[in-house]
Coordinates of C-alpha atoms in Angstrom, one line a residue:
E172 CA 2.9 3.2 -62.4
F173 CA 3.6 6.2 -65.4
G174 CA 4.2 3.1 -68.0
R175 CA 0.7 1.1 -67.5
I176 CA -0.4 4.6 -67.8
A177 CA 0.8 5.5 -71.0
K178 CA 0.2 1.6 -72.7
S179 CA -3.8 2.6 -71.5
L180 CA -3.2 5.4 -74.2
T181 CA -1.9 3.2 -76.6
A182 CA -5.8 1.1 -76.7
E183 CA -8.4 2.3 -78.8
R184 CA -10.7 4.3 -77.6
P185 CA -14.0 3.3 -75.6
E186 CA -17.2 4.1 -78.3
T187 CA -18.7 7.5 -77.6
D188 CA -22.3 8.6 -77.4
F189 CA -21.8 10.3 -80.8
Q190 CA -20.2 7.0 -82.0
R191 CA -23.2 5.1 -81.3
G192 CA -25.7 7.4 -82.3
I193 CA -23.7 7.0 -86.0
R194 CA -23.9 3.7 -86.0
E195 CA -27.3 3.1 -84.8
F196 CA -28.9 5.3 -87.0
T197 CA -27.0 3.4 -90.0
R198 CA -28.1 0.7 -89.0
L199 CA -31.7 1.5 -89.1
L200 CA -30.8 3.4 -92.7
M201 CA -29.6 0.5 -94.1
R202 CA -32.1 -2.0 -93.2
V203 CA -34.7 0.2 -94.8
I204 CA -32.6 0.5 -98.0
G205 CA -32.2 -3.0 -98.2
V206 CA -36.2 -3.9 -97.8
L207 CA -36.4 -0.9 -100.4
V208 CA -33.8 -1.9 -103.4
V209 CA -35.2 -5.6 -103.1
F210 CA -39.0 -5.4 -103.1
I211 CA -38.3 -3.0 -106.5
F212 CA -36.5 -4.8 -108.5
V213 CA -38.8 -7.9 -107.7
L214 CA -41.8 -5.7 -108.2
N215 CA -39.7 -4.1 -111.3
A216 CA -38.5 -8.0 -112.8
S217 CA -42.3 -9.2 -112.3
L218 CA -43.6 -6.5 -114.5
H219 CA -41.5 -7.8 -117.1
R220 CA -39.2 -4.8 -117.1
G221 CA -35.9 -6.0 -118.0
V222 CA -33.6 -7.4 -115.3
L223 CA -30.7 -4.7 -116.7
N224 CA -33.3 -2.3 -116.3
S225 CA -34.8 -3.3 -113.0
V226 CA -31.1 -3.8 -111.3
L227 CA -30.6 0.2 -112.9
F228 CA -33.6 1.8 -111.3
A229 CA -33.3 -0.4 -107.8
V230 CA -29.3 0.1 -107.7
A231 CA -30.6 4.2 -108.9
V232 CA -33.3 4.1 -105.9
S233 CA -30.4 2.9 -103.2
V234 CA -28.7 5.8 -103.8
G235 CA -30.6 8.5 -103.8
I236 CA -32.4 7.2 -101.0
T237 CA -28.6 7.3 -99.0
P238 CA -28.3 10.4 -97.2
E239 CA -24.6 10.7 -99.2
L240 CA -24.0 13.9 -97.9
L241 CA -24.3 12.7 -94.0
P242 CA -20.2 13.1 -93.4
M243 CA -20.1 16.1 -95.3
I244 CA -22.5 17.8 -93.3
I245 CA -21.5 16.3 -89.9
T246 CA -17.5 17.7 -90.1
I247 CA -19.4 21.1 -91.8
N248 CA -21.2 21.5 -88.8
L249 CA -18.3 20.1 -86.4
S250 CA -15.8 22.5 -88.0
T251 CA -17.6 25.8 -87.5
G252 CA -18.3 24.6 -84.2
A253 CA -14.8 24.5 -83.4
R254 CA -14.2 27.8 -85.5
T255 CA -16.5 29.6 -82.9
M256 CA -15.0 27.6 -79.7
A257 CA -11.1 28.9 -81.4
R258 CA -12.2 32.7 -80.5
N259 CA -13.6 32.1 -77.4
K260 CA -10.3 30.1 -75.9
V261 CA -11.7 25.8 -76.7
I262 CA -9.6 24.3 -78.8
V263 CA -11.2 21.6 -80.1
K264 CA -8.8 18.3 -81.1
R265 CA -11.0 15.9 -82.0
L266 CA -14.1 17.3 -84.0
Q267 CA -16.5 14.1 -82.9
S268 CA -16.3 15.4 -79.4
I269 CA -18.3 18.9 -80.2
Q270 CA -21.3 16.3 -80.4
N271 CA -20.7 14.2 -77.0
L272 CA -19.9 17.6 -75.4
G273 CA -23.1 18.8 -76.7
S274 CA -24.7 15.6 -75.4
M275 CA -23.2 15.6 -72.2
D276 CA -25.0 15.8 -69.3
I277 CA -22.7 14.8 -66.7
L278 CA -19.2 16.8 -65.7
C279 CA -17.0 15.4 -63.7
T280 CA -13.9 17.8 -62.9
D281 CA -11.3 18.1 -59.7
K282 CA -11.8 20.9 -57.3
T283 CA -8.2 22.2 -57.8
G284 CA -8.0 24.3 -60.5
T285 CA -11.9 24.0 -61.7
L286 CA -13.8 25.3 -59.0
T287 CA -10.6 26.9 -57.5
E288 CA -7.5 29.3 -57.9
G289 CA -5.5 26.2 -58.1
Q290 CA -2.5 28.5 -56.6
L291 CA -2.2 27.1 -53.1
A292 CA -0.5 28.9 -49.9
V293 CA 0.5 28.0 -46.8
H294 CA -2.4 28.5 -44.5
S295 CA -0.9 27.2 -41.1
H296 CA 1.4 25.3 -39.3
V297 CA -0.1 23.5 -36.1
D298 CA 0.4 20.8 -34.0
A299 CA -1.9 17.4 -33.2
E300 CA -3.9 20.8 -30.5
G301 CA -3.9 22.8 -33.3
N302 CA -1.6 25.7 -31.2
E303 CA 1.1 26.8 -33.6
S304 CA 4.5 24.9 -34.0
E305 CA 7.3 25.8 -36.3
R306 CA 8.8 22.4 -36.1
T307 CA 6.1 21.3 -38.3
M308 CA 6.7 23.4 -40.4
E309 CA 10.7 22.9 -40.4
L310 CA 9.8 19.1 -41.2
A311 CA 7.7 19.5 -43.5
T312 CA 10.0 21.9 -45.6
V313 CA 12.9 19.8 -45.8
N314 CA 10.0 16.5 -46.6
S315 CA 9.5 18.9 -49.6
V316 CA 12.7 20.6 -50.4
F317 CA 14.4 17.1 -50.9
Q318 CA 12.3 15.0 -52.5
A319 CA 13.1 14.4 -56.2
S320 CA 10.0 12.8 -56.9
L321 CA 6.9 14.7 -58.3
R322 CA 5.8 17.5 -56.8
S323 CA 2.7 19.2 -55.6
P324 CA 1.1 22.6 -55.6
M325 CA 1.2 21.6 -51.9
D326 CA 5.2 21.2 -51.9
A327 CA 5.1 24.2 -54.0
A328 CA 3.9 26.3 -51.8
I329 CA 5.6 24.9 -48.8
A330 CA 9.0 26.0 -50.6
R331 CA 7.2 29.6 -51.3
H332 CA 6.5 30.4 -47.8
A333 CA 9.4 28.9 -45.6
S334 CA 12.8 31.4 -45.3
L335 CA 14.4 28.1 -44.1
D336 CA 18.0 27.5 -43.7
L337 CA 18.1 23.8 -44.5
S338 CA 21.8 24.0 -45.0
S339 CA 23.1 21.8 -42.3
Y340 CA 20.8 19.0 -43.6
T341 CA 21.8 16.3 -46.2
K342 CA 19.7 13.9 -48.2
I343 CA 20.7 10.0 -48.0
D344 CA 17.3 8.8 -49.3
E345 CA 13.8 8.8 -50.4
I346 CA 10.3 6.4 -50.4
P347 CA 8.4 7.6 -52.8
F348 CA 4.6 8.6 -52.6
D349 CA 1.8 6.5 -54.2
F350 CA -1.9 6.0 -54.1
T351 CA -1.2 3.4 -51.8
R352 CA 0.0 4.3 -48.9
R353 CA -0.6 8.0 -49.8
R354 CA 2.7 9.8 -48.5
M355 CA 5.7 9.8 -49.1
S356 CA 9.8 9.7 -47.2
V357 CA 13.0 11.6 -46.9
I358 CA 16.0 10.4 -44.9
V359 CA 17.8 12.9 -44.3
A360 CA 20.6 13.8 -41.8
K361 CA 21.7 16.4 -39.5
A362 CA 24.7 16.8 -36.9
G363 CA 24.8 12.6 -37.3
R364 CA 22.0 12.3 -36.7
R365 CA 19.5 10.5 -39.3
M366 CA 15.7 11.2 -39.5
L367 CA 13.0 9.4 -41.9
I368 CA 10.6 12.6 -42.5
T369 CA 7.5 12.1 -44.0
K370 CA 4.9 13.7 -45.2
G371 CA 0.9 12.7 -46.8
A372 CA -2.9 12.2 -46.3
P373 CA -3.8 12.2 -42.1
E374 CA -4.4 8.6 -42.1
G375 CA -2.1 7.4 -44.3
V376 CA 0.6 9.1 -41.7
L377 CA -1.1 7.6 -38.6
E378 CA -1.3 4.5 -39.0
A379 CA 2.0 4.4 -39.0
C380 CA 3.0 6.4 -35.8
T381 CA 2.9 4.8 -32.6
R382 CA 4.0 8.4 -30.6
L383 CA 2.6 12.2 -31.2
E384 CA 4.3 15.1 -30.2
L385 CA 3.3 18.6 -28.6
G386 CA 3.8 22.2 -27.6
P387 CA 5.9 25.0 -29.8
D388 CA 9.6 23.2 -29.6
G389 CA 7.6 19.5 -29.7
A390 CA 9.5 18.4 -26.6
D391 CA 6.3 17.1 -24.8
V392 CA 6.0 13.0 -26.6
R393 CA 3.1 10.9 -25.8
D394 CA 2.6 7.7 -26.5
M395 CA -0.4 7.5 -29.6
T396 CA -3.2 6.1 -27.3
P397 CA -7.1 6.6 -28.8
R398 CA -8.1 9.2 -27.4
L399 CA -5.0 11.6 -28.7
R400 CA -5.6 10.0 -32.2
A401 CA -9.6 10.8 -32.0
A402 CA -7.9 14.3 -30.7
V403 CA -5.3 14.3 -34.1
L404 CA -8.2 13.6 -36.0
D405 CA -10.4 16.3 -34.8
E406 CA -7.6 19.2 -35.5
F407 CA -7.9 17.0 -38.7
E408 CA -11.5 17.8 -39.7
R409 CA -11.4 21.2 -37.9
L410 CA -9.2 21.8 -40.3
S411 CA -11.2 20.1 -43.3
S412 CA -14.4 21.7 -42.2
D413 CA -13.6 25.4 -43.4
G414 CA -11.7 24.5 -46.2
Y415 CA -8.6 24.3 -45.7
R416 CA -6.5 21.6 -47.0
A417 CA -4.2 19.2 -44.9
V418 CA -1.3 16.9 -44.6
A419 CA 0.2 15.5 -41.7
V420 CA 4.2 15.4 -40.6
A421 CA 5.6 12.4 -38.7
Y422 CA 9.5 11.3 -38.2
R423 CA 10.9 9.1 -36.9
T424 CA 14.7 8.5 -35.2
I425 CA 17.0 5.9 -37.7
G426 CA 20.5 4.8 -37.4
N427 CA 23.6 5.4 -39.3
G428 CA 24.5 2.1 -41.7
R429 CA 22.8 1.6 -44.1
E430 CA 22.4 4.2 -47.8
V431 CA 18.9 2.1 -49.0
Y432 CA 15.1 2.9 -47.4
S433 CA 11.8 1.0 -48.0
I434 CA 8.4 1.7 -46.8
A435 CA 8.8 -0.8 -44.1
D436 CA 10.5 1.6 -42.7
E437 CA 7.8 3.8 -41.9
S438 CA 6.0 2.7 -38.8
N439 CA 7.3 3.3 -35.4
M440 CA 7.1 7.3 -36.3
T441 CA 6.0 10.1 -34.0
F442 CA 3.5 12.7 -35.0
V443 CA 4.3 16.4 -35.0
G444 CA 1.4 18.5 -37.0
Y445 CA -0.4 19.2 -39.6
V446 CA 0.6 22.0 -42.5
S447 CA -2.9 23.1 -44.0
F448 CA -3.2 25.1 -47.2
V449 CA -5.7 27.9 -48.5
D450 CA -7.1 27.8 -52.1
P451 CA -9.6 30.0 -52.8
P452 CA -12.2 30.0 -54.4
K453 CA -12.0 31.6 -58.2
E454 CA -14.7 34.3 -59.0
S455 CA -16.3 32.6 -61.9
T456 CA -17.4 29.8 -60.9
R457 CA -20.7 29.9 -59.0
E458 CA -21.7 32.1 -62.3
A459 CA -20.5 29.0 -64.0
L460 CA -22.2 26.2 -62.2
E461 CA -25.3 28.8 -62.8
Q462 CA -24.9 28.5 -66.5
A463 CA -24.2 24.5 -66.5
E464 CA -26.9 24.4 -64.8
A465 CA -29.3 25.9 -66.3
L466 CA -28.3 24.0 -68.8
G467 CA -29.0 20.5 -67.9
V468 CA -26.0 20.1 -67.1
E469 CA -25.0 18.2 -63.6
I470 CA -21.5 18.6 -62.4
K471 CA -19.3 15.7 -59.7
I472 CA -16.6 16.8 -58.7
L473 CA -14.0 13.7 -59.0
T474 CA -11.1 14.2 -55.9
G475 CA -8.5 12.6 -54.1
D476 CA -8.8 15.2 -51.5
N477 CA -11.0 14.6 -48.5
E478 CA -14.5 14.5 -48.7
L479 CA -14.7 17.7 -45.6
V480 CA -12.0 20.4 -47.6
T481 CA -14.4 19.4 -51.1
A482 CA -17.9 19.7 -49.3
R483 CA -17.2 23.4 -47.5
I484 CA -15.3 24.2 -51.5
C485 CA -18.6 23.5 -52.9
E486 CA -20.7 25.1 -50.2
R487 CA -18.6 28.5 -50.9
V488 CA -19.6 28.3 -54.5
G489 CA -23.0 27.6 -54.2
L490 CA -22.8 23.8 -55.3
K491 CA -25.4 21.5 -53.5
V492 CA -24.3 18.4 -52.5
K493 CA -26.7 15.6 -52.8
G494 CA -24.3 12.9 -51.5
V495 CA -20.7 11.8 -50.5
L496 CA -19.3 8.6 -52.0
M497 CA -15.8 7.3 -51.0
G498 CA -12.6 5.5 -52.4
Q499 CA -13.2 2.3 -50.0
D500 CA -16.5 2.6 -51.2
V501 CA -15.9 2.5 -54.9
D502 CA -13.8 -0.7 -54.0
A503 CA -15.9 -2.3 -52.0
L504 CA -19.1 -1.9 -54.8
D505 CA -20.1 -4.1 -58.0
D506 CA -20.6 -2.2 -61.1
S507 CA -24.6 -1.9 -61.0
E508 CA -23.9 -0.4 -57.1
L509 CA -21.5 1.8 -58.2
A510 CA -23.3 3.6 -60.7
A511 CA -26.6 4.2 -58.7
R512 CA -24.0 5.6 -56.2
A513 CA -22.4 7.6 -58.8
E514 CA -25.5 9.2 -59.5
Q515 CA -27.0 10.3 -56.7
A516 CA -23.8 11.5 -55.6
T517 CA -22.3 15.3 -55.6
V518 CA -18.6 14.8 -54.6
C519 CA -16.5 11.4 -54.5
A520 CA -13.6 12.0 -52.3
R521 CA -10.5 10.7 -51.9
L522 CA -9.9 8.8 -55.1
S523 CA -7.3 6.9 -56.6
P524 CA -7.0 7.3 -60.4
D525 CA -7.9 3.9 -60.7
Q526 CA -11.2 4.4 -59.0
K527 CA -12.0 7.7 -61.2
D528 CA -12.2 5.9 -64.0
R529 CA -14.3 3.2 -62.4
V530 CA -16.6 5.9 -61.4
I531 CA -17.1 7.3 -65.4
A532 CA -17.4 3.9 -66.5
A533 CA -20.4 3.6 -64.5
L534 CA -22.4 7.4 -64.7
K535 CA -21.9 5.7 -68.9
R536 CA -23.0 2.7 -68.2
S537 CA -26.4 4.0 -66.6
G538 CA -26.8 6.4 -70.0
H539 CA -25.1 9.1 -69.1
V540 CA -23.3 11.0 -71.6
V541 CA -20.5 11.9 -69.2
G542 CA -17.3 14.9 -70.0
Y543 CA -14.3 15.0 -67.5
M544 CA -12.3 18.1 -67.1
G545 CA -8.3 17.2 -65.5
D546 CA -4.8 18.3 -65.9
G547 CA -2.5 15.2 -64.3
I548 CA -0.8 12.7 -65.1
N549 CA -3.0 10.0 -63.4
D550 CA -6.4 12.0 -65.1
A551 CA -5.3 10.9 -68.7
P552 CA -7.1 7.7 -68.7
S553 CA -10.5 8.9 -67.1
L554 CA -10.0 11.0 -69.8
R555 CA -9.7 8.7 -72.4
T556 CA -13.2 6.7 -70.3
A557 CA -14.9 9.6 -70.4
D558 CA -16.8 11.0 -74.1
V559 CA -15.4 13.7 -73.9
G560 CA -12.3 15.1 -72.8
V561 CA -11.5 18.0 -71.4
S562 CA -7.5 20.2 -70.2
V563 CA -6.4 22.7 -70.1
S564 CA -3.1 24.1 -71.8
N565 CA -0.7 24.1 -68.8
A566 CA -1.4 20.5 -68.0
V567 CA 0.9 18.3 -68.1
D568 CA 2.0 16.4 -72.0
V569 CA 0.2 13.0 -71.2
A570 CA -3.2 14.8 -70.5
R571 CA -3.2 17.2 -73.2
E572 CA -3.1 14.7 -75.9
A573 CA -5.9 12.4 -74.2
A574 CA -8.1 15.2 -73.8
D575 CA -10.5 15.9 -76.5
I576 CA -10.6 19.3 -75.9
I577 CA -8.0 21.9 -74.8
L578 CA -9.5 24.9 -72.6
L579 CA -7.4 28.2 -72.9
E580 CA -8.5 29.8 -69.9
E581 CA -8.9 27.0 -66.8
G582 CA -12.7 27.0 -64.8
L583 CA -16.0 25.9 -65.7
H584 CA -17.2 29.0 -67.6
V585 CA -15.3 29.0 -70.9
L586 CA -16.6 25.7 -71.6
E587 CA -21.0 27.2 -71.4
T588 CA -19.7 27.9 -75.4
G589 CA -18.4 24.3 -76.1
I590 CA -21.7 23.0 -75.1
V591 CA -24.1 25.4 -77.0
E592 CA -21.8 24.8 -79.9
G593 CA -22.5 20.8 -80.2
R594 CA -25.7 21.4 -79.3
K595 CA -26.3 23.4 -82.2
T596 CA -24.5 20.7 -84.1
F597 CA -26.2 18.1 -83.4
A598 CA -29.8 20.1 -83.9
N599 CA -28.3 21.1 -87.5
T600 CA -27.2 17.5 -88.2
L601 CA -30.7 16.3 -87.2
K602 CA -32.7 18.8 -89.6
Y603 CA -30.6 16.5 -92.1
I604 CA -31.6 13.7 -90.7
M605 CA -34.9 14.4 -90.0
M606 CA -36.0 15.3 -93.7
G607 CA -33.7 12.1 -96.2
T608 CA -35.3 9.9 -93.5
S609 CA -38.7 11.2 -94.0
S610 CA -38.0 11.3 -97.3
N611 CA -36.6 7.4 -98.3
F612 CA -39.4 6.2 -96.4
G613 CA -42.1 7.8 -98.2
N614 CA -40.3 6.8 -101.4
M615 CA -40.8 3.3 -100.3
F616 CA -44.2 4.1 -101.1
S617 CA -44.2 6.1 -103.7
V618 CA -42.0 4.9 -105.9
P619 CA -43.7 0.8 -105.8
A620 CA -47.0 2.9 -106.1
A621 CA -45.8 4.2 -109.5
L622 CA -44.1 1.0 -110.9
F623 CA -47.9 -0.1 -110.7
L624 CA -49.9 3.1 -111.8
V625 CA -47.8 3.6 -114.5
P626 CA -46.8 1.6 -118.1
F627 CA -42.8 2.9 -118.0
L628 CA -39.8 3.6 -115.7
P629 CA -41.1 6.8 -113.7
M630 CA -38.0 8.0 -113.7
R631 CA -35.2 6.9 -115.4
P632 CA -32.0 5.9 -113.4
V633 CA -30.0 8.9 -113.9
Q634 CA -32.8 10.7 -113.6
I635 CA -33.0 10.3 -109.9
L636 CA -28.9 10.7 -109.6
L637 CA -29.6 14.1 -110.8
N638 CA -32.6 14.9 -108.8
N639 CA -30.2 13.4 -105.8
L640 CA -27.4 15.4 -106.1
L641 CA -29.5 18.7 -107.3
Y642 CA -30.9 18.1 -103.8
D643 CA -28.0 17.5 -102.0
F644 CA -27.0 20.4 -103.4
A645 CA -29.4 22.5 -100.9
Q646 CA -28.5 20.5 -98.0
V647 CA -25.1 21.8 -98.2
T648 CA -26.0 25.1 -96.1
I649 CA -27.7 23.5 -94.0
P650 CA -24.4 24.5 -91.0
T651 CA -25.2 27.9 -91.9
D652 CA -28.8 27.4 -90.2
M653 CA -30.4 29.3 -86.8
V654 CA -30.8 27.2 -84.4
D655 CA -34.2 27.5 -82.0
H656 CA -33.4 28.1 -78.1
D657 CA -34.8 25.5 -77.2
S658 CA -32.7 23.3 -79.1
V659 CA -29.7 24.2 -76.7
A660 CA -31.5 24.2 -73.5
E661 CA -30.8 21.3 -72.5
P662 CA -28.4 18.1 -73.7
K663 CA -29.9 15.9 -76.6
R664 CA -28.6 13.1 -77.6
W665 CA -29.6 10.3 -80.3
D666 CA -33.0 8.8 -80.2
I667 CA -33.5 6.2 -83.0
E668 CA -37.6 5.3 -82.1
F669 CA -37.8 8.9 -82.6
I670 CA -36.1 9.5 -85.5
K671 CA -38.5 6.6 -86.9
R672 CA -41.6 8.0 -85.6
F673 CA -40.9 11.1 -87.6
M674 CA -40.2 9.3 -90.3
L675 CA -43.9 6.9 -90.3
V676 CA -45.8 9.9 -89.8
F677 CA -43.9 12.6 -92.5
G678 CA -43.3 9.8 -95.2
P679 CA -46.0 8.5 -95.7
I680 CA -47.1 12.7 -97.1
S681 CA -44.6 12.6 -99.4
S682 CA -45.8 9.6 -101.0
L683 CA -49.4 10.9 -101.4
Y684 CA -48.2 14.2 -103.7
D685 CA -46.0 11.8 -105.3
V686 CA -49.0 9.8 -106.1
L687 CA -51.3 12.8 -106.8
T688 CA -48.1 14.0 -108.8
Y689 CA -48.6 10.8 -110.8
V690 CA -52.4 10.8 -111.2
V691 CA -52.0 14.8 -112.8
M692 CA -49.3 13.9 -115.5
L693 CA -51.6 10.7 -116.6
Y694 CA -54.9 12.0 -116.6
A695 CA -54.4 15.9 -116.5
F696 CA -52.1 15.8 -119.4
H697 CA -51.8 12.4 -120.6
A698 CA -48.2 12.6 -120.2
D699 CA -46.0 9.9 -122.1
A700 CA -42.6 8.4 -120.4
P701 CA -40.0 11.8 -120.9
L702 CA -42.9 14.1 -120.5
F703 CA -44.3 11.8 -117.2
Q704 CA -40.5 11.0 -116.1
T705 CA -39.8 15.4 -116.3
G706 CA -42.9 16.5 -114.3
W707 CA -42.5 13.9 -111.2
F708 CA -38.4 14.8 -111.6
V709 CA -39.6 18.7 -110.8
E710 CA -41.9 18.4 -108.3
S711 CA -39.6 15.8 -106.1
L712 CA -37.0 17.7 -106.9
A713 CA -39.4 21.1 -105.3
T714 CA -41.3 19.4 -102.5
Q715 CA -38.2 17.3 -100.8
T716 CA -35.7 20.4 -101.2
L717 CA -38.5 23.3 -99.5
V718 CA -39.6 21.2 -97.2
I719 CA -37.0 21.7 -95.1
H720 CA -38.1 25.4 -94.2
V721 CA -41.3 23.1 -92.4
I722 CA -39.3 20.9 -90.6
R723 CA -36.6 22.3 -89.5
S724 CA -38.0 24.2 -86.4
R725 CA -40.9 23.4 -84.3
Y726 CA -42.1 26.4 -84.7
S727 CA -44.2 28.3 -87.8
I728 CA -41.3 29.9 -90.9
L729 CA -42.7 33.2 -89.7
K730 CA -41.5 32.4 -86.2
S731 CA -38.6 30.8 -86.7
R732 CA -37.2 31.4 -90.2
A733 CA -33.8 29.7 -91.7
S734 CA -30.5 31.5 -92.8
L735 CA -29.9 33.4 -95.1
P736 CA -27.8 30.4 -97.1
L737 CA -29.6 27.8 -96.3
T738 CA -33.2 30.1 -97.9
L739 CA -30.9 30.9 -101.3
S740 CA -29.8 27.4 -101.8
S741 CA -33.1 25.8 -101.8
L742 CA -34.8 28.6 -104.2
A743 CA -31.4 28.3 -106.2
V744 CA -31.9 24.1 -106.5
V745 CA -35.6 24.3 -107.6
A746 CA -34.8 27.1 -110.3
V747 CA -32.7 24.9 -111.6
G748 CA -34.7 22.1 -111.6
F749 CA -37.3 23.9 -113.4
A750 CA -34.9 25.6 -116.0
I751 CA -33.6 21.8 -117.3
P752 CA -36.1 20.4 -119.4
Y753 CA -35.8 23.7 -121.3
T754 CA -31.6 23.2 -122.6
P755 CA -29.2 21.1 -123.4
I756 CA -28.3 19.6 -120.3
G757 CA -31.9 18.6 -120.0
R758 CA -32.2 16.7 -123.6
F759 CA -28.9 15.6 -122.7
F760 CA -31.2 13.7 -119.7
G761 CA -34.1 12.9 -121.4
F762 CA -36.3 15.7 -120.0
V763 CA -38.8 17.2 -122.8
P764 CA -40.8 21.0 -121.5
L765 CA -42.9 21.2 -119.2
P766 CA -46.4 23.2 -120.3
A767 CA -47.5 26.2 -118.5
A768 CA -50.5 24.6 -116.9
F769 CA -48.0 22.3 -115.4
F770 CA -46.2 24.8 -113.1
A771 CA -49.5 26.6 -111.7
V772 CA -50.7 23.5 -110.8
L773 CA -47.1 22.8 -109.3
L774 CA -47.4 25.5 -107.3
V775 CA -51.2 24.6 -105.9
M776 CA -49.5 20.8 -104.7
T777 CA -46.6 22.4 -103.5
V778 CA -48.0 24.9 -101.1
A779 CA -50.5 22.5 -100.0
Y780 CA -47.6 20.0 -99.2
L781 CA -46.1 23.0 -97.4
A782 CA -49.2 23.1 -95.3
M783 CA -50.0 20.1 -94.6
V784 CA -46.9 19.1 -93.2
N785 CA -46.6 22.1 -91.2
A786 CA -50.1 21.3 -89.8
V787 CA -49.4 17.6 -88.9
K788 CA -46.2 18.8 -87.5
R789 CA -48.0 20.8 -84.7
V790 CA -49.6 18.2 -83.9
F791 CA -46.8 15.6 -83.8
Y792 CA -44.5 18.1 -81.8
R793 CA -47.8 18.8 -79.5
K794 CA -47.8 14.8 -78.4
A795 CA -44.0 14.7 -78.7
G796 CA -43.3 17.5 -76.3
V797 CA -40.5 20.2 -77.6
W798 CA -38.1 19.8 -79.9
G799 CA -36.1 16.5 -79.3
A800 CA -38.1 15.6 -76.7
G801 CA -37.7 11.7 -76.1
I802 CA -33.9 12.9 -78.1

């Protein structure tokens, strides 16, 4: 089983929401670039501008509209978030997981160590009728102490609680735990008498029992009738309903002569009683759940424990249980049915590791961004299947290796910082994308219009590349920008349709002012090729650089101001663009000095352009809803 889990970790990780969004955006961008480049080349060639010039111009335009900085902007955004999270005891192993954490709308987690302290203590040891029984505790202790397979927190709690002398017992063999039987057994000898002692989930132990003991010393042995079996289960439900985890204990006297035993020997056993455990809820859990709810993240409990204990713990920490999904139901449902049931359930109980994995996959197929929090070996596949896997520093090695994010403290409360940083990362990345795509779409109209109106190339290929370089430099500081509160209030996801709508609305506005620049240069200044190219270079750089301050937020510039680094970088790039035509570098690129009157016209045009974008933005978001509506 461990080998199968280890092998699953070598397979390629399932595609996450972040990767899917980037792939869909890239596909959109390639379609836009492909159509534009071919169209510009054909148009240039048909106007007899020369094949080589047409090719160079088309290639330069394609470079100019490609958001080359997107990988760097995303990486800087994620790195900034990772540094902030590290200061808050959240270590990021895979940078892209920050984006997924921000987009997460469902967090699946076990209850032990997350909702609860994760420190089990023995609460009681009783017989089938609920009476205190030292015999139950003794047999449970023998089972826990002598087992050589993986020890659970329950085994550790039993060993801490008991103060029994076990020197009279000798271990013969062991039948390890598995998730099918949900029990484990040891075979021991005492005073020449051999016993098979079993401990595990009540339903798993009871199915192998034909008798039961009653009384403090176990002297009253009876056949397991349906009435007594129901009484045994009633006691288990009583413990579970009170929030106590319980394991059943049973034994069987066996003959000598063998040294190796198998699962087949776990039959005709005698039920002894229950050992129950208390795991108090974390003090911070209620507040953490309230924070998650406020951030739009739904918590689902995926546990191997029974549904009654889990529901009781949820009640204590204030997590409302909307529905319960059982492990046996998971196996009986097909993928579509499971997805519907998993969405409605708050608690998924008595799950095997494979069933946990299937529930997470079903939620992802339903369109959710799913996080999973676990710390055990059997959590490793689920940590990889989820969009973002979260573990803790004291988890087993395999879980830490499979996880994307490591918490230095157990509990949900430390995740809040990560979720907020993920959403800030998405918001700032989206600013660059929205600005780039709208500008690029505008070029689909600006460049062909220039080719029709102007008898020469509207801008040299090398000038286009310089414009693109300066424009990109201004965007390097976007990761430092402030993010509006409503941009982090809810999970945000990629929505290519929303990006298309934004592009279709704001792209033509930039084209309108580009065409206005053509008219001014041709008819007001009677510009030749160098003067025209210089004027369009300066106008294009100024408008597309400064417009980030308008479209970076759905609010006005006065209500939501850009960060100081973004403001300074934008103004610096515009200033450099204005100065270049008057320098030797400008002459190298084919620029000429512009008349003073041009800057007065440019100032009026730029202010009018930004005002028009701001007015359209208000209408756009009024119809689309808050920032990110549809995302």
